[in-house]
Structures are given as C-alpha cells and as structure tokens.
Amino acid sequence: LSRHPPGKGPSLSILADSREISCGAEVISSLRAVHGLRVQVCSLGSSDYIVSTRLAVERTFQSELQGPGNRNRLSQRLQRLQGLFQRVCVILETDRARPGETSRLFQRTQYYDGVLSALVQAGIRILFSSCQEETAVLLKDLALLEHRKGAAIGVPTELEGPRQDLLGFYLSIPTLSYVGALQLCHCFGCPRDLANSSPSAVAAAARLSRDGAEEIQRYLRHSFDPQLLP
Amino acid sequence: PVTAGSVVVPYGHVIGNEKWRGSEVAQKLQGKVRLIFEDGLGLVDFHLSNRTCILYISEADLVAGDEFKRRLVRFRNASNLRGLVIVEKTQISDQYFSAVQKLVVLELGMVLLPVANQGEAAQLIVQLVSVCVREQSRDQGSNPFLHKQRPRLAEPALLQTAQHIPGVGKTKALLLLQHFGSIHRLCNASISELEKVVGQTAARQIHTF
C-alpha cells in the first residue's frame, strides 16, 4: 500500500470503465480536477467504477429502476459483480432534465420500491446522487473510506508493453476482477510464478480472499477436456 | 431508555411503535400488512422481521437539529439488528440529505432510503416486508440481485486464457491444452517439451512469457 507523504492527502486511484467517458464525463473530470484523484480509464466491462481492491460501484439512473425494462441488464451485472467483489455499491443518480423540459416529477412506482428492497436484501449498498458532480463526491468518499480500511488500490494502474499481455492473461481467469488481475501483474511477473505459488501466498500478494485464491489455483490446475468445448 | 434489542415479529406482520398509531403511514399500511402497535420500542419505529427494523427521520427531525444523529448512533451502538433508515427528502430537507447520507451509509454502515412523504414510506415498507417474508421462507431464488453460483464449464475460458499467451492463437491453444492438460502444467513445460507441440519460435515465446 502506498503511503502518502505527511501533510498531503492520499493520492487515491480509481478505475473507470471506458463507457463512462461518454456517459459520465463530468464524473471523471470532477474526480480529477476537483478531488485530485487518479482516474485510470480502462475497459472494465464488469462495473462502471472500481474504487478499491474489493469494492465495485455501478452508476445507474433512477429512471432505470422505474419499470421492468432494464431488469435483466441490471440484475445480470450486479449478480456478476457479487461474484467478483466482496462489496458492491449502486449509485442511483437522478435523471438529467432534457433541454426544454421543466423538471420532470419523479413518479415513484411500486416496482421501484421492490427493486430497492431487493438490493437492500442482497446486501448491495445504495447511494443517492442528484447529479454527476455529486456522484464524484460519493466516489471520492467511498475511496477515502476504503483507504482508511486499508483496501485502497495500491499498485500502479497503468501497464506498458509486455505487462499488458500479462494483464490480458490474468483477466481471462473467470473469477478474477480487473483490480485483482492488476494486483497479480505486480506480484507475479509471469504465469509460472503464479501457478507455482500456494493459495495463501496468492491471497496475500493479490489481496484476495483465501477462497478467491484457491479458486484461481483450481482453475490453473483444471484438467482440460476438449470434449466439453461447445 | 435505549431499547434497540430484538422483538419477535410474527410471520408477515409489522410491529409499529405506539407513537405511529393514527398516522398517515399507519393508515396506508392498513389492509396491506398486518400492523401491531407496541409500547416501548424505544429508538425503533417499525420492526419488519426479527432482524430488520426501521428508523424513521421526518422532515421536522432534520430541520430541528442533531438529535436524530444521536438517536442513530445510539441505535448503532446498542443493536445488532439490521437498521434501515427512512428519511423524508423534501424540498425543505433536501439541503440536509447529503450530510445525512454520509453519516448513515458511509460512517454508520446502515441502509438509507429517501421518501418524499409518509405515503411513499408506506409503499416502500410494504415492499420491504414482502422481501423479509420471502427471506424468512428461504425463497432466496426470487431475489434477482443475489449471486447465484452456477457451475460453469472451465473449458471455453481455459482456451481463452491460453490464447493470451503471445504467439498463441486458437489452434495452438487447443493443441497445447490437449497435450499438457492444464495451464499449470503448460506453465512448467520446458522448451523441448513445448517444441514437440508447437514450432521452435512459438515454444521460445511461450517459455519466456
């Protein structure tokens, strides 16, 4: 974990999914310019933001929870995140009024309350935001909190040259998150080192749970049966 | 008197603090859930199940000052129940919302759900109760956000993983996995073992990686 120099705030890293460049540009620029965070934009695929070694954040609009239209997309994404991360958070952002529209009244549907209740029961944290700038504040607060708990992203988030091949290799391990793969890149310079390490060594180095590390080792040792290919 | 301990809630019922008798929330809950009033619930406004309860913060509480914060902290320290905080977020109380959210969610680690008025609160409580009932009846499959452990085949993923080795495409990946059986054994293969499966150049590339 990188220790920040005394007197200065910690320089925290956040990973943002590349889709957020188009739909959350103000979130990203506000994180960088106002809050001084390092935001690495990369192709996360799974979630919109990764705030620490164990916390993923999904940014969603209130309107998406209004009716069953987006139910599958959201539930599939969150189910997947629940498998990859110890903690999952949803930031529920108020929809922006379109130009020419006087503030649309938010009609609270029964469906919306049902979704909120299901999220609560699934142990997913919910935060409410009124705009992109506020979402950036919440992401910063989450990153600070995780830093205090010793879970901050402590490795460089930018990789060059052959390290990118290595990252791609680690990312293809199904149970591993993007930040988990990044951590592995920094601890295990080649797949051989990873394959020959004990689960406890992997867990300690890559800041994974013991179960998560065992799952990786099981995957690497899985005996391949070509009959089972689709 | 700090009372934050558990209460036995009959299946499908809600136990409400006596002070809510006759309120709009209580009226709107009538007929949708079975509501029982009890004295001496202390800090808690509603018990939804044996382990889930609601603390309600009204617009007036927010405007009045910090008393509600002390109440939340006392609850958090005294109870291991899952506390859901429902807060009235109105035009007047909106300015307090982000500070309340920071305290409740980030500092106390509790759940915060904003509503515009008591009518919305009643509708939300009805949904929360139905989730609690499903939870008690162990009908977990009905929650679309809970992670389901589906046993997935590792084979397609392994083929993908092998293709991330420089110089290895689909054909070589398949050959290598068939020959060595696992990624672990592939990683520990010597150059001469690799050369028997793929060409010299590829074997060296794989070994270096």
PDB file of N, CA and C in Angstrom, chain A residues 2 4 16 22 31 47 86 100 114 125 128 133 136 156-157 168 174 196-197 211 227:
ATOM      1  N   SER A   2       0.569   2.156  -0.922  1.00  0.00           N
ATOM      2  CA  SER A   2       1.387   3.358  -0.983  1.00  0.00           C
ATOM      3  C   SER A   2       1.011   4.309   0.136  1.00  0.00           C
ATOM      4  N   HIS A   4       1.048   7.973   1.744  1.00  0.00           N
ATOM      5  CA  HIS A   4       1.156   9.323   1.223  1.00  0.00           C
ATOM      6  C   HIS A   4       2.034  10.161   2.142  1.00  0.00           C
ATOM      7  N   ALA A  16     -12.040   3.602 -13.893  1.00  0.00           N
ATOM      8  CA  ALA A  16     -13.330   3.908 -14.514  1.00  0.00           C
ATOM      9  C   ALA A  16     -13.453   3.132 -15.814  1.00  0.00           C
ATOM     10  N   SER A  22     -18.169   8.628 -22.241  1.00  0.00           N
ATOM     11  CA  SER A  22     -19.278   9.259 -22.953  1.00  0.00           C
ATOM     12  C   SER A  22     -20.458   9.561 -22.029  1.00  0.00           C
ATOM     13  N   LEU A  31     -13.747  14.175 -10.605  1.00  0.00           N
ATOM     14  CA  LEU A  31     -12.869  13.366  -9.738  1.00  0.00           C
ATOM     15  C   LEU A  31     -11.426  13.834  -9.857  1.00  0.00           C
ATOM     16  N   SER A  47     -18.040  -3.456 -14.230  1.00  0.00           N
ATOM     17  CA  SER A  47     -18.712  -2.390 -13.488  1.00  0.00           C
ATOM     18  C   SER A  47     -18.299  -1.034 -14.034  1.00  0.00           C
ATOM     19  N   GLN A  86     -16.024  -8.356  -3.084  1.00  0.00           N
ATOM     20  CA  GLN A  86     -16.571  -8.537  -1.746  1.00  0.00           C
ATOM     21  C   GLN A  86     -17.674  -7.526  -1.469  1.00  0.00           C
ATOM     22  N   GLY A 100     -35.345  21.987 -22.493  1.00  0.00           N
ATOM     23  CA  GLY A 100     -36.723  22.327 -22.797  1.00  0.00           C
ATOM     24  C   GLY A 100     -37.732  21.685 -21.858  1.00  0.00           C
ATOM     25  N   GLY A 114     -39.788  -2.108  -4.982  1.00  0.00           N
ATOM     26  CA  GLY A 114     -39.446  -3.529  -4.985  1.00  0.00           C
ATOM     27  C   GLY A 114     -37.968  -3.743  -5.293  1.00  0.00           C
ATOM     28  N   ARG A 125     -24.963  -1.984  -1.342  1.00  0.00           N
ATOM     29  CA  ARG A 125     -25.048  -0.653  -0.779  1.00  0.00           C
ATOM     30  C   ARG A 125     -25.666   0.300  -1.806  1.00  0.00           C
ATOM     31  N   PHE A 128     -27.581   7.713  -3.094  1.00  0.00           N
ATOM     32  CA  PHE A 128     -28.399   8.537  -3.977  1.00  0.00           C
ATOM     33  C   PHE A 128     -27.641   9.807  -4.339  1.00  0.00           C
ATOM     34  N   GLU A 133     -21.694  15.665 -10.514  1.00  0.00           N
ATOM     35  CA  GLU A 133     -20.712  16.198  -9.560  1.00  0.00           C
ATOM     36  C   GLU A 133     -20.881  15.527  -8.198  1.00  0.00           C
ATOM     37  N   ALA A 136     -19.436  12.164  -8.170  1.00  0.00           N
ATOM     38  CA  ALA A 136     -17.982  12.213  -7.990  1.00  0.00           C
ATOM     39  C   ALA A 136     -17.621  12.356  -6.512  1.00  0.00           C
ATOM     40  N   PRO A 156       0.370   0.592  -9.289  1.00  0.00           N
ATOM     41  CA  PRO A 156       0.164   1.463 -10.460  1.00  0.00           C
ATOM     42  C   PRO A 156      -0.903   0.861 -11.358  1.00  0.00           C
ATOM     43  N   THR A 157      -1.771   1.725 -11.892  1.00  0.00           N
ATOM     44  CA  THR A 157      -2.893   1.194 -12.667  1.00  0.00           C
ATOM     45  C   THR A 157      -2.616   1.196 -14.159  1.00  0.00           C
ATOM     46  N   GLY A 168      -3.815  -9.193 -19.774  1.00  0.00           N
ATOM     47  CA  GLY A 168      -4.831  -9.878 -20.563  1.00  0.00           C
ATOM     48  C   GLY A 168      -4.959 -11.340 -20.143  1.00  0.00           C
ATOM     49  N   PRO A 174     -11.710 -16.514 -15.037  1.00  0.00           N
ATOM     50  CA  PRO A 174     -13.107 -16.080 -14.903  1.00  0.00           C
ATOM     51  C   PRO A 174     -13.471 -15.462 -13.549  1.00  0.00           C
ATOM     52  N   ASN A 196       2.829 -21.665  -9.534  1.00  0.00           N
ATOM     53  CA  ASN A 196       3.579 -22.447  -8.553  1.00  0.00           C
ATOM     54  C   ASN A 196       3.502 -21.885  -7.126  1.00  0.00           C
ATOM     55  N   SER A 197       2.667 -20.855  -6.925  1.00  0.00           N
ATOM     56  CA  SER A 197       2.540 -20.300  -5.571  1.00  0.00           C
ATOM     57  C   SER A 197       1.372 -20.946  -4.834  1.00  0.00           C
ATOM     58  N   ASP A 211     -10.572 -18.034  -0.371  1.00  0.00           N
ATOM     59  CA  ASP A 211     -11.410 -18.770  -1.327  1.00  0.00           C
ATOM     60  C   ASP A 211     -11.123 -18.339  -2.756  1.00  0.00           C
ATOM     61  N   GLN A 227     -13.609 -32.504 -25.071  1.00  0.00           N
ATOM     62  CA  GLN A 227     -14.983 -32.964 -25.328  1.00  0.00           C
ATOM     63  C   GLN A 227     -16.010 -31.951 -24.824  1.00  0.00           C
TER      64      GLN A 227
END
